[in-house]
Amino acid sequence: MVTGCTYLQQGGILSRGFAEEHRLQQSAQPTDELDKKYGIWHTIFVPHVDIHDRQGQTKAPNLFGPVLFVLDLEVLLRLPPGAEALVTKRSPAYWYDTEPDSARWFQNAEEVAQNLSPDEIHKMPAIQIPSGKLDFPNRRARIILDDPQRQLQSGENAYTHAEARLRAAAAQGKIEVSIERRKCQVGCACTSKYATWSTPVIDFYFG
Ligand SMILES: [Zn+2]
């Protein structure tokens, strides 16, 4: 939630490193230490898979957070000068310290075309931009937000609160935002998962 608000205030998707250097607020992520270790702290990862949707099979909400920014594929065609689009062969969580770059990243577009399918959650597109920031095209952002059907510590509905915070952040960043309540696939277990989370955890993700 904090990270999503920062993106809206800043007008684009930020690398973890950019946000840190500019002393912007972002939530800690389980992958932060790995990102630093492997030199991808300034890389913007743009999963091509909706992890929440995909996790209908493994029964859990996306632990990176309930705010999904949806980008048009067109973004890749309009990258600023000096930017590079890359795809990992495996998630950095499964990289080895000693392996060469060629084991981590696909080396050309043909390799990507042959190996990247819509189901591949662990092969991840990424963008490296000199500025560290991927601007929202035309200052417009589209968000899909989970509704955990829970209350915050304050007693406020988590979804209502989160939506209002995102809208306020968008207004600060002069971003036109559309926010949709997530419609889950049949069999998605997120509601029952969210029901088991403690209130402080709900506050962390939606507060
Ligand atoms: Zn769901």
JSON list of C-alpha atoms in Angstrom, two decimals, residues 20-176:
[
{"chain": "A", "resi": 20, "resn": "GLU", "atom": "CA", "xyz": [15.55, 4.33, -1.35]},
{"chain": "A", "resi": 21, "resn": "GLU", "atom": "CA", "xyz": [17.88, 6.98, -2.76]},
{"chain": "A", "resi": 22, "resn": "HIS", "atom": "CA", "xyz": [15.11, 9.56, -2.85]},
{"chain": "A", "resi": 23, "resn": "ARG", "atom": "CA", "xyz": [14.05, 8.61, 0.66]},
{"chain": "A", "resi": 24, "resn": "LEU", "atom": "CA", "xyz": [10.57, 7.69, -0.51]},
{"chain": "A", "resi": 25, "resn": "GLN", "atom": "CA", "xyz": [8.36, 5.38, 1.45]},
{"chain": "A", "resi": 26, "resn": "GLN", "atom": "CA", "xyz": [8.19, 1.76, 0.37]},
{"chain": "A", "resi": 27, "resn": "SER", "atom": "CA", "xyz": [7.22, -1.42, 2.15]},
{"chain": "A", "resi": 28, "resn": "ALA", "atom": "CA", "xyz": [9.96, -3.93, 2.83]},
{"chain": "A", "resi": 29, "resn": "GLN", "atom": "CA", "xyz": [9.82, -6.87, 0.42]},
{"chain": "A", "resi": 30, "resn": "PRO", "atom": "CA", "xyz": [11.01, -10.43, 0.98]},
{"chain": "A", "resi": 31, "resn": "THR", "atom": "CA", "xyz": [13.34, -10.10, -2.03]},
{"chain": "A", "resi": 32, "resn": "ASP", "atom": "CA", "xyz": [15.12, -6.87, -1.04]},
{"chain": "A", "resi": 33, "resn": "GLU", "atom": "CA", "xyz": [18.36, -8.45, 0.18]},
{"chain": "A", "resi": 34, "resn": "LEU", "atom": "CA", "xyz": [18.62, -10.63, -2.91]},
{"chain": "A", "resi": 35, "resn": "ASP", "atom": "CA", "xyz": [18.01, -7.64, -5.17]},
{"chain": "A", "resi": 36, "resn": "LYS", "atom": "CA", "xyz": [20.91, -5.81, -3.58]},
{"chain": "A", "resi": 37, "resn": "LYS", "atom": "CA", "xyz": [23.17, -8.85, -3.65]},
{"chain": "A", "resi": 38, "resn": "TYR", "atom": "CA", "xyz": [22.56, -9.52, -7.34]},
{"chain": "A", "resi": 39, "resn": "GLY", "atom": "CA", "xyz": [22.82, -5.93, -8.55]},
{"chain": "A", "resi": 40, "resn": "ILE", "atom": "CA", "xyz": [19.13, -5.59, -9.48]},
{"chain": "A", "resi": 41, "resn": "TRP", "atom": "CA", "xyz": [18.22, -3.08, -6.80]},
{"chain": "A", "resi": 42, "resn": "HIS", "atom": "CA", "xyz": [17.74, -0.51, -9.57]},
{"chain": "A", "resi": 43, "resn": "THR", "atom": "CA", "xyz": [15.81, -2.83, -11.86]},
{"chain": "A", "resi": 44, "resn": "ILE", "atom": "CA", "xyz": [12.04, -2.51, -12.22]},
{"chain": "A", "resi": 45, "resn": "PHE", "atom": "CA", "xyz": [10.41, -5.94, -12.33]},
{"chain": "A", "resi": 46, "resn": "VAL", "atom": "CA", "xyz": [7.21, -6.04, -14.33]},
{"chain": "A", "resi": 47, "resn": "PRO", "atom": "CA", "xyz": [5.68, -9.52, -13.96]},
{"chain": "A", "resi": 48, "resn": "HIS", "atom": "CA", "xyz": [3.70, -10.54, -17.05]},
{"chain": "A", "resi": 49, "resn": "VAL", "atom": "CA", "xyz": [1.57, -12.82, -14.88]},
{"chain": "A", "resi": 50, "resn": "ASP", "atom": "CA", "xyz": [-1.08, -11.68, -12.41]},
{"chain": "A", "resi": 51, "resn": "ILE", "atom": "CA", "xyz": [0.41, -13.50, -9.44]},
{"chain": "A", "resi": 52, "resn": "HIS", "atom": "CA", "xyz": [-2.79, -13.38, -7.40]},
{"chain": "A", "resi": 53, "resn": "ASP", "atom": "CA", "xyz": [-4.78, -14.94, -10.21]},
{"chain": "A", "resi": 54, "resn": "ARG", "atom": "CA", "xyz": [-2.13, -17.54, -10.73]},
{"chain": "A", "resi": 55, "resn": "GLN", "atom": "CA", "xyz": [-2.03, -18.28, -7.02]},
{"chain": "A", "resi": 56, "resn": "GLY", "atom": "CA", "xyz": [-5.62, -19.43, -7.21]},
{"chain": "A", "resi": 57, "resn": "GLN", "atom": "CA", "xyz": [-3.79, -22.73, -7.62]},
{"chain": "A", "resi": 58, "resn": "THR", "atom": "CA", "xyz": [-1.51, -22.37, -4.64]},
{"chain": "A", "resi": 59, "resn": "LYS", "atom": "CA", "xyz": [-4.12, -20.68, -2.48]},
{"chain": "A", "resi": 60, "resn": "ALA", "atom": "CA", "xyz": [-2.64, -17.44, -1.28]},
{"chain": "A", "resi": 61, "resn": "PRO", "atom": "CA", "xyz": [-2.82, -13.71, -1.96]},
{"chain": "A", "resi": 62, "resn": "ASN", "atom": "CA", "xyz": [0.20, -12.12, -3.63]},
{"chain": "A", "resi": 63, "resn": "LEU", "atom": "CA", "xyz": [2.64, -11.48, -0.80]},
{"chain": "A", "resi": 64, "resn": "PHE", "atom": "CA", "xyz": [4.14, -8.55, -2.69]},
{"chain": "A", "resi": 65, "resn": "GLY", "atom": "CA", "xyz": [0.90, -6.79, -1.90]},
{"chain": "A", "resi": 66, "resn": "PRO", "atom": "CA", "xyz": [-2.75, -6.31, -2.83]},
{"chain": "A", "resi": 67, "resn": "VAL", "atom": "CA", "xyz": [-2.22, -3.37, -5.21]},
{"chain": "A", "resi": 68, "resn": "LEU", "atom": "CA", "xyz": [-1.69, -4.48, -8.81]},
{"chain": "A", "resi": 69, "resn": "PHE", "atom": "CA", "xyz": [-0.65, -1.86, -11.34]},
{"chain": "A", "resi": 70, "resn": "VAL", "atom": "CA", "xyz": [-1.73, -2.94, -14.82]},
{"chain": "A", "resi": 71, "resn": "LEU", "atom": "CA", "xyz": [0.51, -1.71, -17.62]},
{"chain": "A", "resi": 72, "resn": "ASP", "atom": "CA", "xyz": [-0.22, -1.88, -21.34]},
{"chain": "A", "resi": 73, "resn": "LEU", "atom": "CA", "xyz": [2.28, -3.90, -23.34]},
{"chain": "A", "resi": 74, "resn": "GLU", "atom": "CA", "xyz": [2.78, -0.71, -25.36]},
{"chain": "A", "resi": 75, "resn": "VAL", "atom": "CA", "xyz": [4.89, 0.60, -22.51]},
{"chain": "A", "resi": 76, "resn": "LEU", "atom": "CA", "xyz": [7.71, -1.61, -23.77]},
{"chain": "A", "resi": 77, "resn": "LEU", "atom": "CA", "xyz": [7.63, 0.09, -27.16]},
{"chain": "A", "resi": 78, "resn": "ARG", "atom": "CA", "xyz": [7.91, 3.57, -25.66]},
{"chain": "A", "resi": 79, "resn": "LEU", "atom": "CA", "xyz": [10.75, 3.17, -23.23]},
{"chain": "A", "resi": 80, "resn": "PRO", "atom": "CA", "xyz": [12.95, 6.24, -22.82]},
{"chain": "A", "resi": 81, "resn": "PRO", "atom": "CA", "xyz": [16.42, 6.36, -24.40]},
{"chain": "A", "resi": 82, "resn": "GLY", "atom": "CA", "xyz": [18.95, 4.13, -22.70]},
{"chain": "A", "resi": 83, "resn": "ALA", "atom": "CA", "xyz": [16.32, 1.81, -21.26]},
{"chain": "A", "resi": 84, "resn": "GLU", "atom": "CA", "xyz": [16.58, -1.95, -21.63]},
{"chain": "A", "resi": 85, "resn": "ALA", "atom": "CA", "xyz": [13.91, -4.63, -21.42]},
{"chain": "A", "resi": 86, "resn": "LEU", "atom": "CA", "xyz": [15.18, -7.95, -20.06]},
{"chain": "A", "resi": 87, "resn": "VAL", "atom": "CA", "xyz": [13.73, -11.27, -18.91]},
{"chain": "A", "resi": 88, "resn": "THR", "atom": "CA", "xyz": [15.12, -13.51, -16.18]},
{"chain": "A", "resi": 89, "resn": "LYS", "atom": "CA", "xyz": [15.45, -17.22, -16.81]},
{"chain": "A", "resi": 90, "resn": "ARG", "atom": "CA", "xyz": [14.51, -17.95, -13.20]},
{"chain": "A", "resi": 91, "resn": "SER", "atom": "CA", "xyz": [13.36, -15.84, -10.30]},
{"chain": "A", "resi": 92, "resn": "PRO", "atom": "CA", "xyz": [16.34, -14.19, -8.56]},
{"chain": "A", "resi": 93, "resn": "ALA", "atom": "CA", "xyz": [15.24, -16.16, -5.50]},
{"chain": "A", "resi": 94, "resn": "TYR", "atom": "CA", "xyz": [16.72, -19.18, -7.30]},
{"chain": "A", "resi": 95, "resn": "TRP", "atom": "CA", "xyz": [19.91, -17.61, -8.63]},
{"chain": "A", "resi": 96, "resn": "TYR", "atom": "CA", "xyz": [23.33, -18.93, -7.59]},
{"chain": "A", "resi": 97, "resn": "ASP", "atom": "CA", "xyz": [26.13, -16.66, -6.48]},
{"chain": "A", "resi": 98, "resn": "THR", "atom": "CA", "xyz": [28.66, -18.04, -8.93]},
{"chain": "A", "resi": 99, "resn": "GLU", "atom": "CA", "xyz": [26.64, -18.32, -12.11]},
{"chain": "A", "resi": 100, "resn": "PRO", "atom": "CA", "xyz": [27.24, -15.97, -15.06]},
{"chain": "A", "resi": 101, "resn": "ASP", "atom": "CA", "xyz": [24.71, -13.41, -16.28]},
{"chain": "A", "resi": 102, "resn": "SER", "atom": "CA", "xyz": [23.88, -15.68, -19.20]},
{"chain": "A", "resi": 103, "resn": "ALA", "atom": "CA", "xyz": [22.45, -18.22, -16.76]},
{"chain": "A", "resi": 104, "resn": "ARG", "atom": "CA", "xyz": [20.24, -15.57, -15.19]},
{"chain": "A", "resi": 105, "resn": "TRP", "atom": "CA", "xyz": [18.96, -13.59, -18.15]},
{"chain": "A", "resi": 106, "resn": "PHE", "atom": "CA", "xyz": [17.76, -14.60, -21.59]},
{"chain": "A", "resi": 107, "resn": "GLN", "atom": "CA", "xyz": [20.32, -13.36, -24.06]},
{"chain": "A", "resi": 108, "resn": "ASN", "atom": "CA", "xyz": [18.14, -12.31, -26.99]},
{"chain": "A", "resi": 109, "resn": "ALA", "atom": "CA", "xyz": [14.58, -11.84, -28.17]},
{"chain": "A", "resi": 110, "resn": "GLU", "atom": "CA", "xyz": [14.44, -15.28, -29.82]},
{"chain": "A", "resi": 111, "resn": "GLU", "atom": "CA", "xyz": [15.25, -17.00, -26.56]},
{"chain": "A", "resi": 112, "resn": "VAL", "atom": "CA", "xyz": [12.52, -15.03, -24.84]},
{"chain": "A", "resi": 113, "resn": "ALA", "atom": "CA", "xyz": [10.00, -15.85, -27.56]},
{"chain": "A", "resi": 114, "resn": "GLN", "atom": "CA", "xyz": [10.78, -19.56, -27.25]},
{"chain": "A", "resi": 115, "resn": "ASN", "atom": "CA", "xyz": [10.75, -19.74, -23.50]},
{"chain": "A", "resi": 116, "resn": "LEU", "atom": "CA", "xyz": [8.37, -17.21, -22.02]},
{"chain": "A", "resi": 117, "resn": "SER", "atom": "CA", "xyz": [4.79, -18.44, -21.71]},
{"chain": "A", "resi": 118, "resn": "PRO", "atom": "CA", "xyz": [1.87, -16.75, -19.93]},
{"chain": "A", "resi": 119, "resn": "ASP", "atom": "CA", "xyz": [2.14, -19.41, -17.25]},
{"chain": "A", "resi": 120, "resn": "GLU", "atom": "CA", "xyz": [5.74, -18.80, -16.30]},
{"chain": "A", "resi": 121, "resn": "ILE", "atom": "CA", "xyz": [5.62, -17.14, -12.95]},
{"chain": "A", "resi": 122, "resn": "HIS", "atom": "CA", "xyz": [9.36, -17.52, -12.30]},
{"chain": "A", "resi": 123, "resn": "LYS", "atom": "CA", "xyz": [10.64, -16.04, -15.55]},
{"chain": "A", "resi": 124, "resn": "MET", "atom": "CA", "xyz": [10.28, -12.37, -15.06]},
{"chain": "A", "resi": 125, "resn": "PRO", "atom": "CA", "xyz": [10.37, -9.40, -17.41]},
{"chain": "A", "resi": 126, "resn": "ALA", "atom": "CA", "xyz": [12.31, -6.45, -16.07]},
{"chain": "A", "resi": 127, "resn": "ILE", "atom": "CA", "xyz": [13.14, -2.95, -17.20]},
{"chain": "A", "resi": 128, "resn": "GLN", "atom": "CA", "xyz": [16.33, -1.06, -16.54]},
{"chain": "A", "resi": 129, "resn": "ILE", "atom": "CA", "xyz": [15.89, 2.67, -17.03]},
{"chain": "A", "resi": 130, "resn": "PRO", "atom": "CA", "xyz": [18.66, 5.19, -16.37]},
{"chain": "A", "resi": 131, "resn": "SER", "atom": "CA", "xyz": [16.24, 7.37, -14.38]},
{"chain": "A", "resi": 132, "resn": "GLY", "atom": "CA", "xyz": [15.04, 4.40, -12.30]},
{"chain": "A", "resi": 133, "resn": "LYS", "atom": "CA", "xyz": [11.45, 5.38, -12.96]},
{"chain": "A", "resi": 134, "resn": "LEU", "atom": "CA", "xyz": [8.90, 4.12, -15.46]},
{"chain": "A", "resi": 135, "resn": "ASP", "atom": "CA", "xyz": [6.42, 6.96, -15.96]},
{"chain": "A", "resi": 136, "resn": "PHE", "atom": "CA", "xyz": [2.73, 6.12, -16.15]},
{"chain": "A", "resi": 137, "resn": "PRO", "atom": "CA", "xyz": [1.80, 6.69, -19.83]},
{"chain": "A", "resi": 138, "resn": "ASN", "atom": "CA", "xyz": [-0.19, 9.93, -20.24]},
{"chain": "A", "resi": 139, "resn": "ARG", "atom": "CA", "xyz": [-0.24, 10.24, -16.44]},
{"chain": "A", "resi": 140, "resn": "ARG", "atom": "CA", "xyz": [-2.83, 7.49, -16.24]},
{"chain": "A", "resi": 141, "resn": "ALA", "atom": "CA", "xyz": [-2.65, 4.44, -14.00]},
{"chain": "A", "resi": 142, "resn": "ARG", "atom": "CA", "xyz": [-4.86, 1.40, -13.73]},
{"chain": "A", "resi": 143, "resn": "ILE", "atom": "CA", "xyz": [-5.01, -0.56, -10.49]},
{"chain": "A", "resi": 144, "resn": "ILE", "atom": "CA", "xyz": [-6.66, -3.81, -9.45]},
{"chain": "A", "resi": 145, "resn": "LEU", "atom": "CA", "xyz": [-7.06, -3.87, -5.68]},
{"chain": "A", "resi": 146, "resn": "ASP", "atom": "CA", "xyz": [-7.85, -6.89, -3.52]},
{"chain": "A", "resi": 147, "resn": "ASP", "atom": "CA", "xyz": [-10.80, -6.73, -1.17]},
{"chain": "A", "resi": 148, "resn": "PRO", "atom": "CA", "xyz": [-9.82, -8.79, 1.88]},
{"chain": "A", "resi": 149, "resn": "GLN", "atom": "CA", "xyz": [-13.28, -8.33, 3.43]},
{"chain": "A", "resi": 150, "resn": "ARG", "atom": "CA", "xyz": [-11.62, -7.32, 6.65]},
{"chain": "A", "resi": 151, "resn": "GLN", "atom": "CA", "xyz": [-11.46, -4.32, 8.92]},
{"chain": "A", "resi": 152, "resn": "LEU", "atom": "CA", "xyz": [-8.37, -2.40, 9.92]},
{"chain": "A", "resi": 153, "resn": "GLN", "atom": "CA", "xyz": [-7.40, -1.87, 13.54]},
{"chain": "A", "resi": 154, "resn": "SER", "atom": "CA", "xyz": [-9.23, 1.45, 13.29]},
{"chain": "A", "resi": 155, "resn": "GLY", "atom": "CA", "xyz": [-12.47, -0.37, 12.47]},
{"chain": "A", "resi": 156, "resn": "GLU", "atom": "CA", "xyz": [-12.53, 1.01, 8.94]},
{"chain": "A", "resi": 157, "resn": "ASN", "atom": "CA", "xyz": [-13.11, -1.34, 6.03]},
{"chain": "A", "resi": 158, "resn": "ALA", "atom": "CA", "xyz": [-9.71, -2.28, 4.60]},
{"chain": "A", "resi": 159, "resn": "TYR", "atom": "CA", "xyz": [-10.71, -2.00, 0.95]},
{"chain": "A", "resi": 160, "resn": "THR", "atom": "CA", "xyz": [-12.46, 1.34, 1.35]},
{"chain": "A", "resi": 161, "resn": "HIS", "atom": "CA", "xyz": [-9.52, 2.75, 3.25]},
{"chain": "A", "resi": 162, "resn": "ALA", "atom": "CA", "xyz": [-6.93, 1.46, 0.77]},
{"chain": "A", "resi": 163, "resn": "GLU", "atom": "CA", "xyz": [-8.88, 2.79, -2.21]},
{"chain": "A", "resi": 164, "resn": "ALA", "atom": "CA", "xyz": [-9.19, 6.24, -0.62]},
{"chain": "A", "resi": 165, "resn": "ARG", "atom": "CA", "xyz": [-5.47, 6.33, 0.16]},
{"chain": "A", "resi": 166, "resn": "LEU", "atom": "CA", "xyz": [-4.55, 5.42, -3.39]},
{"chain": "A", "resi": 167, "resn": "ARG", "atom": "CA", "xyz": [-6.91, 8.06, -4.79]},
{"chain": "A", "resi": 168, "resn": "ALA", "atom": "CA", "xyz": [-5.43, 10.71, -2.51]},
{"chain": "A", "resi": 169, "resn": "ALA", "atom": "CA", "xyz": [-1.90, 9.75, -3.57]},
{"chain": "A", "resi": 170, "resn": "ALA", "atom": "CA", "xyz": [-2.92, 9.91, -7.24]},
{"chain": "A", "resi": 171, "resn": "ALA", "atom": "CA", "xyz": [-4.34, 13.38, -6.71]},
{"chain": "A", "resi": 172, "resn": "GLN", "atom": "CA", "xyz": [-1.03, 14.48, -5.17]},
{"chain": "A", "resi": 173, "resn": "GLY", "atom": "CA", "xyz": [0.89, 13.06, -8.13]},
{"chain": "A", "resi": 174, "resn": "LYS", "atom": "CA", "xyz": [-1.64, 14.48, -10.61]},
{"chain": "A", "resi": 175, "resn": "ILE", "atom": "CA", "xyz": [-2.30, 10.99, -11.93]},
{"chain": "A", "resi": 176, "resn": "GLU", "atom": "CA", "xyz": [-5.65, 9.95, -13.29]}
]
